[in-house]
PDB file of C-alpha atoms and ligand atoms in Angstrom:
ATOM      1  CA  UNK A   1      25.325  25.696  22.742  1.00 50.00           C
ATOM      2  CA  UNK A   2      22.036  25.809  20.923  1.00 73.00           C
ATOM      3  CA  UNK A   3      21.614  23.848  17.720  1.00 84.00           C
ATOM      4  CA  UNK A   4      23.117  25.811  14.871  1.00 89.00           C
ATOM      5  CA  UNK A   5      21.302  26.806  11.733  1.00 90.00           C
ATOM      6  CA  UNK A   6      23.165  23.997   9.962  1.00 92.00           C
ATOM      7  CA  UNK A   7      21.960  21.464  12.525  1.00 91.00           C
ATOM      8  CA  UNK A   8      18.368  22.450  11.880  1.00 93.00           C
ATOM      9  CA  UNK A   9      18.947  22.291   8.141  1.00 95.00           C
ATOM     10  CA  UNK A  10      20.325  18.779   8.608  1.00 94.00           C
ATOM     11  CA  UNK A  11      17.140  17.771  10.416  1.00 95.00           C
ATOM     12  CA  UNK A  12      15.037  19.168   7.581  1.00 96.00           C
ATOM     13  CA  UNK A  13      17.231  17.455   4.970  1.00 97.00           C
ATOM     14  CA  UNK A  14      16.752  14.120   6.709  1.00 96.00           C
ATOM     15  CA  UNK A  15      12.989  14.547   6.408  1.00 97.00           C
ATOM     16  CA  UNK A  16      13.135  15.751   2.805  1.00 97.00           C
ATOM     17  CA  UNK A  17      15.383  12.872   1.758  1.00 96.00           C
ATOM     18  CA  UNK A  18      12.929  10.458   3.351  1.00 97.00           C
ATOM     19  CA  UNK A  19      10.156  11.945   1.144  1.00 97.00           C
ATOM     20  CA  UNK A  20       8.198  13.343   4.068  1.00 96.00           C
ATOM     21  CA  UNK A  21       7.446  16.331   1.806  1.00 95.00           C
ATOM     22  CA  UNK A  22       8.532  19.976   1.804  1.00 95.00           C
ATOM     23  CA  UNK A  23       5.596  21.440   3.715  1.00 94.00           C
ATOM     24  CA  UNK A  24       5.422  18.738   6.362  1.00 95.00           C
ATOM     25  CA  UNK A  25       9.199  18.812   6.833  1.00 96.00           C
ATOM     26  CA  UNK A  26       9.294  22.598   7.248  1.00 97.00           C
ATOM     27  CA  UNK A  27       6.371  22.464   9.664  1.00 96.00           C
ATOM     28  CA  UNK A  28       8.008  19.764  11.798  1.00 97.00           C
ATOM     29  CA  UNK A  29      11.264  21.695  12.013  1.00 96.00           C
ATOM     30  CA  UNK A  30       9.412  24.906  12.907  1.00 96.00           C
ATOM     31  CA  UNK A  31       7.583  23.137  15.716  1.00 95.00           C
ATOM     32  CA  UNK A  32      10.772  21.560  17.013  1.00 94.00           C
ATOM     33  CA  UNK A  33      12.606  24.892  16.948  1.00 93.00           C
ATOM     34  CA  UNK A  34       9.768  26.531  18.803  1.00 93.00           C
ATOM     35  CA  UNK A  35       9.669  23.788  21.418  1.00 91.00           C
ATOM     36  CA  UNK A  36      13.439  23.987  21.782  1.00 90.00           C
ATOM     37  CA  UNK A  37      13.224  27.739  22.328  1.00 89.00           C
ATOM     38  CA  UNK A  38      10.467  27.447  24.918  1.00 90.00           C
ATOM     39  CA  UNK A  39      12.096  24.638  26.880  1.00 88.00           C
ATOM     40  CA  UNK A  40      15.616  25.907  26.355  1.00 85.00           C
ATOM     41  CA  UNK A  41      16.639  22.546  24.962  1.00 82.00           C
ATOM     42  CA  UNK A  42      19.884  22.509  23.066  1.00 76.00           C
ATOM     43  CA  UNK A  43      20.625  18.821  23.296  1.00 86.00           C
ATOM     44  CA  UNK A  44      20.620  17.199  19.845  1.00 86.00           C
ATOM     45  CA  UNK A  45      19.584  13.872  21.360  1.00 90.00           C
ATOM     46  CA  UNK A  46      16.525  15.455  22.958  1.00 90.00           C
ATOM     47  CA  UNK A  47      15.623  17.177  19.707  1.00 91.00           C
ATOM     48  CA  UNK A  48      15.931  13.852  17.910  1.00 92.00           C
ATOM     49  CA  UNK A  49      13.667  12.171  20.463  1.00 94.00           C
ATOM     50  CA  UNK A  50      11.140  14.965  20.094  1.00 94.00           C
ATOM     51  CA  UNK A  51      11.238  14.571  16.304  1.00 96.00           C
ATOM     52  CA  UNK A  52      10.777  10.833  16.646  1.00 97.00           C
ATOM     53  CA  UNK A  53       7.731  11.377  18.876  1.00 97.00           C
ATOM     54  CA  UNK A  54       6.218  13.867  16.433  1.00 97.00           C
ATOM     55  CA  UNK A  55       6.738  11.525  13.487  1.00 98.00           C
ATOM     56  CA  UNK A  56       5.218   8.610  15.385  1.00 98.00           C
ATOM     57  CA  UNK A  57       2.243  10.790  16.148  1.00 97.00           C
ATOM     58  CA  UNK A  58       1.858  11.728  12.480  1.00 96.00           C
ATOM     59  CA  UNK A  59       2.228   8.134  11.299  1.00 97.00           C
ATOM     60  CA  UNK A  60      -0.146   6.835  13.964  1.00 97.00           C
ATOM     61  CA  UNK A  61       0.932   4.271  16.543  1.00 95.00           C
ATOM     62  CA  UNK A  62      -2.475   2.918  17.553  1.00 95.00           C
ATOM     63  CA  UNK A  63      -4.003   2.896  14.071  1.00 96.00           C
ATOM     64  CA  UNK A  64      -5.908  -0.286  13.207  1.00 95.00           C
ATOM     65  CA  UNK A  65      -3.945  -1.693  10.281  1.00 97.00           C
ATOM     66  CA  UNK A  66      -5.501  -5.134  10.029  1.00 96.00           C
ATOM     67  CA  UNK A  67      -6.737  -6.286   6.662  1.00 95.00           C
ATOM     68  CA  UNK A  68     -10.523  -6.168   6.545  1.00 90.00           C
ATOM     69  CA  UNK A  69     -10.492  -9.925   5.909  1.00 84.00           C
ATOM     70  CA  UNK A  70      -8.731 -10.354   9.275  1.00 78.00           C
ATOM     71  CA  UNK A  71     -11.035  -8.180  11.355  1.00 73.00           C
ATOM     72  CA  UNK A  72     -13.445  -9.609  13.941  1.00 67.00           C
ATOM     73  CA  UNK A  73     -16.639 -10.693  12.277  1.00 66.00           C
ATOM     74  CA  UNK A  74     -14.850 -11.331   9.008  1.00 65.00           C
ATOM     75  CA  UNK A  75     -14.521 -15.010   9.867  1.00 59.00           C
ATOM     76  CA  UNK A  76     -18.284 -15.464  10.168  1.00 63.00           C
ATOM     77  CA  UNK A  77     -19.047 -13.729   6.907  1.00 60.00           C
ATOM     78  CA  UNK A  78     -16.132 -15.563   5.310  1.00 56.00           C
ATOM     79  CA  UNK A  79     -17.795 -18.846   6.168  1.00 62.00           C
ATOM     80  CA  UNK A  80     -20.621 -17.672   3.923  1.00 75.00           C
ATOM     81  CA  UNK A  81     -18.595 -16.132   1.117  1.00 90.00           C
ATOM     82  CA  UNK A  82     -15.021 -15.255   0.141  1.00 94.00           C
ATOM     83  CA  UNK A  83     -13.432 -11.945   1.140  1.00 95.00           C
ATOM     84  CA  UNK A  84     -12.475  -9.955  -1.934  1.00 97.00           C
ATOM     85  CA  UNK A  85      -9.259  -7.948  -2.180  1.00 98.00           C
ATOM     86  CA  UNK A  86      -8.475  -5.846  -5.266  1.00 98.00           C
ATOM     87  CA  UNK A  87      -4.860  -4.815  -5.855  1.00 98.00           C
ATOM     88  CA  UNK A  88      -4.313  -1.481  -7.624  1.00 97.00           C
ATOM     89  CA  UNK A  89      -1.337   0.729  -8.393  1.00 96.00           C
ATOM     90  CA  UNK A  90       0.863   1.991 -11.180  1.00 95.00           C
ATOM     91  CA  UNK A  91       2.558  -0.757 -13.200  1.00 93.00           C
ATOM     92  CA  UNK A  92       5.918  -1.720 -11.781  1.00 95.00           C
ATOM     93  CA  UNK A  93       5.100  -0.740  -8.207  1.00 96.00           C
ATOM     94  CA  UNK A  94       4.766  -4.366  -7.131  1.00 97.00           C
ATOM     95  CA  UNK A  95       1.061  -5.217  -7.411  1.00 97.00           C
ATOM     96  CA  UNK A  96       1.457  -8.717  -8.798  1.00 97.00           C
ATOM     97  CA  UNK A  97       4.305  -9.541  -6.446  1.00 98.00           C
ATOM     98  CA  UNK A  98       2.268  -8.300  -3.480  1.00 98.00           C
ATOM     99  CA  UNK A  99      -0.750 -10.325  -4.631  1.00 98.00           C
ATOM    100  CA  UNK A 100       1.450 -13.435  -4.635  1.00 98.00           C
ATOM    101  CA  UNK A 101       2.915 -12.687  -1.213  1.00 98.00           C
ATOM    102  CA  UNK A 102      -0.547 -11.998   0.218  1.00 98.00           C
ATOM    103  CA  UNK A 103      -1.846 -15.264  -1.192  1.00 98.00           C
ATOM    104  CA  UNK A 104       1.069 -17.013   0.481  1.00 98.00           C
ATOM    105  CA  UNK A 105       0.172 -15.388   3.807  1.00 97.00           C
ATOM    106  CA  UNK A 106      -3.456 -16.522   3.639  1.00 96.00           C
ATOM    107  CA  UNK A 107      -2.474 -20.027   2.512  1.00 97.00           C
ATOM    108  CA  UNK A 108      -0.166 -20.246   5.527  1.00 96.00           C
ATOM    109  CA  UNK A 109      -3.194 -19.436   7.700  1.00 94.00           C
ATOM    110  CA  UNK A 110      -4.958 -22.429   6.191  1.00 95.00           C
ATOM    111  CA  UNK A 111      -7.207 -20.345   3.985  1.00 95.00           C
ATOM    112  CA  UNK A 112      -8.324 -21.257   0.518  1.00 96.00           C
ATOM    113  CA  UNK A 113      -7.308 -18.564  -1.933  1.00 97.00           C
ATOM    114  CA  UNK A 114      -8.169 -17.805  -5.564  1.00 98.00           C
ATOM    115  CA  UNK A 115      -6.460 -15.121  -7.642  1.00 98.00           C
ATOM    116  CA  UNK A 116      -7.860 -13.314 -10.667  1.00 98.00           C
ATOM    117  CA  UNK A 117      -5.655 -11.805 -13.391  1.00 97.00           C
ATOM    118  CA  UNK A 118      -7.634  -8.729 -14.401  1.00 96.00           C
ATOM    119  CA  UNK A 119      -4.620  -7.128 -16.079  1.00 92.00           C
ATOM    120  CA  UNK A 120      -5.537  -8.437 -19.510  1.00 90.00           C
ATOM    121  CA  UNK A 121      -3.560  -5.860 -21.448  1.00 84.00           C
ATOM    122  CA  UNK A 122      -0.361  -7.887 -21.418  1.00 81.00           C
ATOM    123  CA  UNK A 123      -0.432 -11.691 -21.411  1.00 80.00           C
ATOM    124  CA  UNK A 124       2.847 -11.505 -19.490  1.00 90.00           C
ATOM    125  CA  UNK A 125       1.017  -9.993 -16.524  1.00 92.00           C
ATOM    126  CA  UNK A 126      -1.315 -12.995 -16.244  1.00 94.00           C
ATOM    127  CA  UNK A 127       1.649 -15.332 -16.777  1.00 95.00           C
ATOM    128  CA  UNK A 128       3.443 -13.631 -13.907  1.00 96.00           C
ATOM    129  CA  UNK A 129       0.435 -14.065 -11.629  1.00 97.00           C
ATOM    130  CA  UNK A 130       0.183 -17.724 -12.665  1.00 97.00           C
ATOM    131  CA  UNK A 131       3.829 -18.223 -11.759  1.00 98.00           C
ATOM    132  CA  UNK A 132       3.053 -16.818  -8.325  1.00 98.00           C
ATOM    133  CA  UNK A 133      -0.028 -19.004  -8.095  1.00 98.00           C
ATOM    134  CA  UNK A 134       2.069 -22.078  -8.814  1.00 98.00           C
ATOM    135  CA  UNK A 135       4.675 -20.969  -6.291  1.00 97.00           C
ATOM    136  CA  UNK A 136       2.203 -20.512  -3.448  1.00 97.00           C
ATOM    137  CA  UNK A 137      -0.297 -23.201  -4.464  1.00 97.00           C
ATOM    138  CA  UNK A 138      -3.188 -21.006  -5.540  1.00 98.00           C
ATOM    139  CA  UNK A 139      -5.474 -21.296  -8.550  1.00 97.00           C
ATOM    140  CA  UNK A 140      -5.407 -18.328 -10.948  1.00 98.00           C
ATOM    141  CA  UNK A 141      -8.401 -17.326 -13.050  1.00 97.00           C
ATOM    142  CA  UNK A 142      -7.386 -15.641 -16.286  1.00 96.00           C
ATOM    143  CA  UNK A 143      -8.536 -15.016 -19.814  1.00 92.00           C
ATOM    144  CA  UNK A 144      -6.874 -16.924 -22.633  1.00 79.00           C
ATOM    145  CA  UNK A 145      -6.998 -14.022 -25.023  1.00 78.00           C
ATOM    146  CA  UNK A 146      -5.073 -10.758 -24.892  1.00 75.00           C
ATOM    147  CA  UNK A 147      -7.143  -7.641 -24.418  1.00 78.00           C
ATOM    148  CA  UNK A 148     -10.180  -9.404 -22.932  1.00 89.00           C
ATOM    149  CA  UNK A 149     -12.426  -7.273 -20.745  1.00 94.00           C
ATOM    150  CA  UNK A 150     -10.715  -7.061 -17.324  1.00 95.00           C
ATOM    151  CA  UNK A 151     -14.095  -6.753 -15.637  1.00 96.00           C
ATOM    152  CA  UNK A 152     -15.243 -10.039 -17.136  1.00 96.00           C
ATOM    153  CA  UNK A 153     -12.156 -11.746 -15.691  1.00 97.00           C
ATOM    154  CA  UNK A 154     -12.982 -10.195 -12.317  1.00 97.00           C
ATOM    155  CA  UNK A 155     -16.531 -11.510 -12.654  1.00 97.00           C
ATOM    156  CA  UNK A 156     -15.349 -15.036 -13.562  1.00 97.00           C
ATOM    157  CA  UNK A 157     -12.829 -15.011 -10.727  1.00 98.00           C
ATOM    158  CA  UNK A 158     -15.498 -13.940  -8.218  1.00 98.00           C
ATOM    159  CA  UNK A 159     -17.846 -16.620  -9.501  1.00 97.00           C
ATOM    160  CA  UNK A 160     -15.180 -19.316  -9.295  1.00 97.00           C
ATOM    161  CA  UNK A 161     -14.032 -18.215  -5.842  1.00 97.00           C
ATOM    162  CA  UNK A 162     -17.621 -18.392  -4.662  1.00 96.00           C
ATOM    163  CA  UNK A 163     -18.288 -21.775  -6.268  1.00 96.00           C
ATOM    164  CA  UNK A 164     -15.054 -23.149  -4.813  1.00 95.00           C
ATOM    165  CA  UNK A 165     -16.003 -21.884  -1.338  1.00 94.00           C
ATOM    166  CA  UNK A 166     -12.731 -19.966  -1.170  1.00 95.00           C
ATOM    167  CA  UNK A 167     -11.922 -17.809   1.841  1.00 94.00           C
ATOM    168  CA  UNK A 168     -10.177 -15.074  -0.099  1.00 96.00           C
ATOM    169  CA  UNK A 169     -10.163 -13.798  -3.672  1.00 98.00           C
ATOM    170  CA  UNK A 170      -7.288 -11.537  -4.721  1.00 98.00           C
ATOM    171  CA  UNK A 171      -7.788  -9.626  -7.980  1.00 98.00           C
ATOM    172  CA  UNK A 172      -4.740  -8.168  -9.736  1.00 97.00           C
ATOM    173  CA  UNK A 173      -5.344  -5.184 -12.034  1.00 97.00           C
ATOM    174  CA  UNK A 174      -3.490  -3.087 -14.590  1.00 93.00           C
ATOM    175  CA  UNK A 175      -2.083   0.337 -13.786  1.00 92.00           C
ATOM    176  CA  UNK A 176      -1.260   2.189 -16.959  1.00 86.00           C
ATOM    177  CA  UNK A 177      -1.286   5.788 -15.833  1.00 81.00           C
ATOM    178  CA  UNK A 178      -0.608   7.029 -19.392  1.00 80.00           C
ATOM    179  CA  UNK A 179      -4.311   6.819 -20.124  1.00 85.00           C
ATOM    180  CA  UNK A 180      -5.910   8.028 -16.950  1.00 86.00           C
ATOM    181  CA  UNK A 181      -9.512   8.167 -18.155  1.00 89.00           C
ATOM    182  CA  UNK A 182      -9.357   4.576 -19.439  1.00 91.00           C
ATOM    183  CA  UNK A 183      -7.687   3.354 -16.307  1.00 90.00           C
ATOM    184  CA  UNK A 184     -10.312   4.954 -14.104  1.00 90.00           C
ATOM    185  CA  UNK A 185     -13.176   3.527 -16.160  1.00 93.00           C
ATOM    186  CA  UNK A 186     -11.578   0.116 -16.168  1.00 94.00           C
ATOM    187  CA  UNK A 187     -11.036   0.013 -12.395  1.00 96.00           C
ATOM    188  CA  UNK A 188     -14.484   1.328 -11.624  1.00 96.00           C
ATOM    189  CA  UNK A 189     -16.000  -1.321 -13.851  1.00 97.00           C
ATOM    190  CA  UNK A 190     -13.902  -4.128 -12.331  1.00 97.00           C
ATOM    191  CA  UNK A 191     -15.235  -3.187  -8.928  1.00 97.00           C
ATOM    192  CA  UNK A 192     -18.864  -2.852 -10.023  1.00 97.00           C
ATOM    193  CA  UNK A 193     -18.827  -6.143 -11.896  1.00 97.00           C
ATOM    194  CA  UNK A 194     -17.068  -8.079  -9.100  1.00 97.00           C
ATOM    195  CA  UNK A 195     -19.680  -6.692  -6.722  1.00 96.00           C
ATOM    196  CA  UNK A 196     -22.430  -8.329  -8.758  1.00 97.00           C
ATOM    197  CA  UNK A 197     -21.081 -11.578  -7.318  1.00 96.00           C
ATOM    198  CA  UNK A 198     -19.389 -10.687  -4.016  1.00 95.00           C
ATOM    199  CA  UNK A 199     -18.891  -7.587  -1.859  1.00 95.00           C
ATOM    200  CA  UNK A 200     -15.419  -6.070  -2.157  1.00 96.00           C
ATOM    201  CA  UNK A 201     -13.827  -5.913   1.298  1.00 96.00           C
ATOM    202  CA  UNK A 202     -10.542  -4.323   0.462  1.00 97.00           C
ATOM    203  CA  UNK A 203      -8.847  -2.273  -2.237  1.00 98.00           C
ATOM    204  CA  UNK A 204      -5.109  -2.140  -1.612  1.00 98.00           C
ATOM    205  CA  UNK A 205      -3.082   0.571  -3.309  1.00 98.00           C
ATOM    206  CA  UNK A 206       0.523  -0.492  -3.850  1.00 98.00           C
ATOM    207  CA  UNK A 207       2.896   2.469  -3.611  1.00 98.00           C
ATOM    208  CA  UNK A 208       6.548   2.004  -4.438  1.00 97.00           C
ATOM    209  CA  UNK A 209       8.771   3.582  -1.770  1.00 97.00           C
ATOM    210  CA  UNK A 210      11.141   4.766  -4.494  1.00 96.00           C
ATOM    211  CA  UNK A 211       8.388   6.796  -6.193  1.00 93.00           C
ATOM    212  CA  UNK A 212       8.809   9.750  -3.864  1.00 92.00           C
ATOM    213  CA  UNK A 213       6.398  12.675  -3.943  1.00 92.00           C
ATOM    214  CA  UNK A 214       4.709  11.292  -7.088  1.00 93.00           C
ATOM    215  CA  UNK A 215       3.020   8.789  -4.812  1.00 95.00           C
ATOM    216  CA  UNK A 216       0.482  11.392  -3.748  1.00 96.00           C
ATOM    217  CA  UNK A 217      -0.743  12.070  -7.281  1.00 94.00           C
ATOM    218  CA  UNK A 218      -0.993   8.308  -7.860  1.00 95.00           C
ATOM    219  CA  UNK A 219      -2.925   7.791  -4.638  1.00 96.00           C
ATOM    220  CA  UNK A 220      -5.469  10.459  -5.580  1.00 96.00           C
ATOM    221  CA  UNK A 221      -6.100   8.954  -9.025  1.00 94.00           C
ATOM    222  CA  UNK A 222      -6.720   5.467  -7.638  1.00 96.00           C
ATOM    223  CA  UNK A 223      -8.796   6.720  -4.726  1.00 96.00           C
ATOM    224  CA  UNK A 224     -11.052   8.540  -7.157  1.00 95.00           C
ATOM    225  CA  UNK A 225     -11.224   5.645  -9.616  1.00 94.00           C
ATOM    226  CA  UNK A 226     -12.049   2.775  -7.275  1.00 96.00           C
ATOM    227  CA  UNK A 227     -11.811   3.834  -3.616  1.00 96.00           C
ATOM    228  CA  UNK A 228      -8.925   2.675  -1.438  1.00 97.00           C
ATOM    229  CA  UNK A 229      -9.115   0.899   1.920  1.00 97.00           C
ATOM    230  CA  UNK A 230      -5.404   0.501   2.572  1.00 98.00           C
ATOM    231  CA  UNK A 231      -1.919   1.116   1.269  1.00 98.00           C
ATOM    232  CA  UNK A 232       0.931  -1.330   0.742  1.00 98.00           C
ATOM    233  CA  UNK A 233       4.328   0.342   0.778  1.00 98.00           C
ATOM    234  CA  UNK A 234       6.544  -1.794  -1.456  1.00 98.00           C
ATOM    235  CA  UNK A 235      10.312  -1.860  -1.904  1.00 98.00           C
ATOM    236  CA  UNK A 236      11.021  -0.658   1.599  1.00 97.00           C
ATOM    237  CA  UNK A 237      14.043  -2.989   1.594  1.00 97.00           C
ATOM    238  CA  UNK A 238      16.029  -0.521  -0.517  1.00 95.00           C
ATOM    239  CA  UNK A 239      17.366   2.875   0.474  1.00 95.00           C
ATOM    240  CA  UNK A 240      14.043   4.671  -0.052  1.00 97.00           C
ATOM    241  CA  UNK A 241      12.180   5.510   3.153  1.00 97.00           C
ATOM    242  CA  UNK A 242       8.677   5.998   1.764  1.00 97.00           C
ATOM    243  CA  UNK A 243       7.864   9.103   3.824  1.00 97.00           C
ATOM    244  CA  UNK A 244       5.204  10.054   1.274  1.00 97.00           C
ATOM    245  CA  UNK A 245       2.808   7.591   2.895  1.00 97.00           C
ATOM    246  CA  UNK A 246       2.450   9.894   5.892  1.00 97.00           C
ATOM    247  CA  UNK A 247       0.745  12.461   3.668  1.00 96.00           C
ATOM    248  CA  UNK A 248      -1.118   9.771   1.705  1.00 97.00           C
ATOM    249  CA  UNK A 249      -2.631   8.319   4.890  1.00 97.00           C
ATOM    250  CA  UNK A 250      -3.811  11.774   5.876  1.00 95.00           C
ATOM    251  CA  UNK A 251      -5.139  12.708   2.451  1.00 95.00           C
ATOM    252  CA  UNK A 252      -7.021   9.453   1.828  1.00 96.00           C
ATOM    253  CA  UNK A 253      -7.885   8.704   5.432  1.00 97.00           C
ATOM    254  CA  UNK A 254      -6.723   5.096   5.094  1.00 96.00           C
ATOM    255  CA  UNK A 255      -3.799   3.385   6.799  1.00 98.00           C
ATOM    256  CA  UNK A 256      -0.676   1.778   5.415  1.00 98.00           C
ATOM    257  CA  UNK A 257      -1.365  -1.852   6.206  1.00 98.00           C
ATOM    258  CA  UNK A 258       1.585  -3.766   4.795  1.00 98.00           C
ATOM    259  CA  UNK A 259       5.138  -3.257   3.621  1.00 98.00           C
ATOM    260  CA  UNK A 260       7.091  -5.076   0.913  1.00 98.00           C
ATOM    261  CA  UNK A 261      10.587  -5.997   1.979  1.00 98.00           C
ATOM    262  CA  UNK A 262      11.903  -7.890  -1.025  1.00 98.00           C
ATOM    263  CA  UNK A 263      11.015  -9.953  -4.075  1.00 98.00           C
ATOM    264  CA  UNK A 264      10.487 -13.285  -2.334  1.00 97.00           C
ATOM    265  CA  UNK A 265       7.187 -14.880  -1.258  1.00 97.00           C
ATOM    266  CA  UNK A 266       7.775 -14.179   2.440  1.00 97.00           C
ATOM    267  CA  UNK A 267       8.901 -10.576   2.008  1.00 98.00           C
ATOM    268  CA  UNK A 268       5.643  -8.995   3.157  1.00 98.00           C
ATOM    269  CA  UNK A 269       5.108  -7.683   6.675  1.00 98.00           C
ATOM    270  CA  UNK A 270       2.569  -5.685   8.661  1.00 98.00           C
ATOM    271  CA  UNK A 271       3.377  -1.984   8.708  1.00 98.00           C
ATOM    272  CA  UNK A 272       5.355  -1.241  11.867  1.00 98.00           C
ATOM    273  CA  UNK A 273       5.130   2.473  12.769  1.00 98.00           C
ATOM    274  CA  UNK A 274       8.167   2.642  15.103  1.00 98.00           C
ATOM    275  CA  UNK A 275      10.348   0.723  12.635  1.00 97.00           C
ATOM    276  CA  UNK A 276       9.155   2.990   9.819  1.00 98.00           C
ATOM    277  CA  UNK A 277       9.997   6.139  11.793  1.00 98.00           C
ATOM    278  CA  UNK A 278      13.394   4.732  12.782  1.00 97.00           C
ATOM    279  CA  UNK A 279      14.005   4.131   9.075  1.00 97.00           C
ATOM    280  CA  UNK A 280      13.253   7.782   8.317  1.00 97.00           C
ATOM    281  CA  UNK A 281      15.629   8.962  11.032  1.00 96.00           C
ATOM    282  CA  UNK A 282      18.389   6.470  10.206  1.00 91.00           C
TER     283      UNK A 282
HETATM  284  P1  GDP B 301       3.296  -4.615 -10.969  1.00 59.93           P
HETATM  285  O1  GDP B 301       3.571  -4.194 -12.370  1.00 59.93           O
HETATM  286  O2  GDP B 301       2.764  -3.490 -10.143  1.00 59.93           O
HETATM  287  O3  GDP B 301       2.483  -5.847 -10.862  1.00 59.93           O
HETATM  288  O4  GDP B 301       4.735  -4.896 -10.314  1.00 59.93           O
HETATM  289  P2  GDP B 301       5.480  -6.299 -10.106  1.00 59.93           P
HETATM  290  O5  GDP B 301       4.819  -7.082  -9.049  1.00 59.93           O
HETATM  291  O6  GDP B 301       5.681  -6.945 -11.430  1.00 59.93           O
HETATM  292  O7  GDP B 301       6.869  -5.797  -9.524  1.00 59.93           O
HETATM  293  C1  GDP B 301       7.776  -5.024 -10.273  1.00 59.93           C
HETATM  294  C2  GDP B 301       9.203  -5.350  -9.829  1.00 59.93           C
HETATM  295  O8  GDP B 301       9.395  -4.945  -8.487  1.00 59.93           O
HETATM  296  C3  GDP B 301       9.514  -6.842  -9.858  1.00 59.93           C
HETATM  297  O9  GDP B 301      10.823  -7.017 -10.311  1.00 59.93           O
HETATM  298  C4  GDP B 301       9.377  -7.265  -8.391  1.00 59.93           C
HETATM  299  O10 GDP B 301      10.175  -8.376  -8.089  1.00 59.93           O
HETATM  300  C5  GDP B 301       9.866  -6.025  -7.688  1.00 59.93           C
HETATM  301  N1  GDP B 301       9.306  -5.882  -6.328  1.00 59.93           N
HETATM  302  C6  GDP B 301       8.011  -5.941  -5.950  1.00 59.93           C
HETATM  303  N2  GDP B 301       7.888  -5.737  -4.628  1.00 59.93           N
HETATM  304  C7  GDP B 301       9.138  -5.557  -4.129  1.00 59.93           C
HETATM  305  C8  GDP B 301       9.689  -5.288  -2.830  1.00 59.93           C
HETATM  306  O11 GDP B 301       8.992  -5.171  -1.803  1.00 59.93           O
HETATM  307  N3  GDP B 301      11.053  -5.158  -2.744  1.00 59.93           N
HETATM  308  C9  GDP B 301      11.851  -5.267  -3.850  1.00 59.93           C
HETATM  309  N4  GDP B 301      13.171  -5.121  -3.665  1.00 59.93           N
HETATM  310  N5  GDP B 301      11.376  -5.507  -5.081  1.00 59.93           N
HETATM  311  C10 GDP B 301      10.046  -5.649  -5.229  1.00 59.93           C
END
């Protein structure tokens, strides 16, 4: 009673539907089929366990997923100057929301946080960040005029965070992928200008779990434009499984650090590899 062709197709479909990707899914199923042949396993439960183990291995169980601001040694340098986190990602993925949730997390740890609204293209974006600032009790540095230079807002925010002896500065950015060259210039400049005041410790790429395979193209653009130190997988509270991050981690060589689990201020959690894999297999 070996697994039928349909059973194996079901396994592959599960992976494809979770956005693990065509190549990776086919490879995993090939390996499992081979293993099953060699060991003579025909038990679906055993195959499932083997798949779970392989996925865990791919995702990385022992990967260090701490934010750079939370790593040993960060506290000492933080006593001298604020840690800087830049949020990047395509508009609508959840950058601003994640910035607000992150600020909340640091505030809860007793840290002093400043946020900078370097998405100056739409006034609404800065308004949204200010709303979050008010919600979590954090000061937001913004420009009062539409279309101001985002890098100059980043500079002002870094200066103010430094002057205020803040522990953390979170900079929100724009992500209009329609004009890739502009976006890349803009992000590169934000980073360079912020670094005139403070070193940048972290650049978090927010990927929306519902984006599917497109996430890889997005990740490459942002990695090239500004350099990425970690991924936040947002909207994992819906039906999307976010399997694309397995390939993104491998391609960029940076871990998924956090997941977004809703629209509220507390809906941010550390990435949990076993829970993520269980989600894929569910
Ligand atoms: P930005 O354009 O990248 O800054 O994206 P926003 O932060 O404005 O988020 C876009 C939409 O996604 C908003 O309606 C958010 O409330 C929603 N959102 C953000 N993160 C999550 C999440 O983890 N789960 C859910 N369900 N919605 C989210």
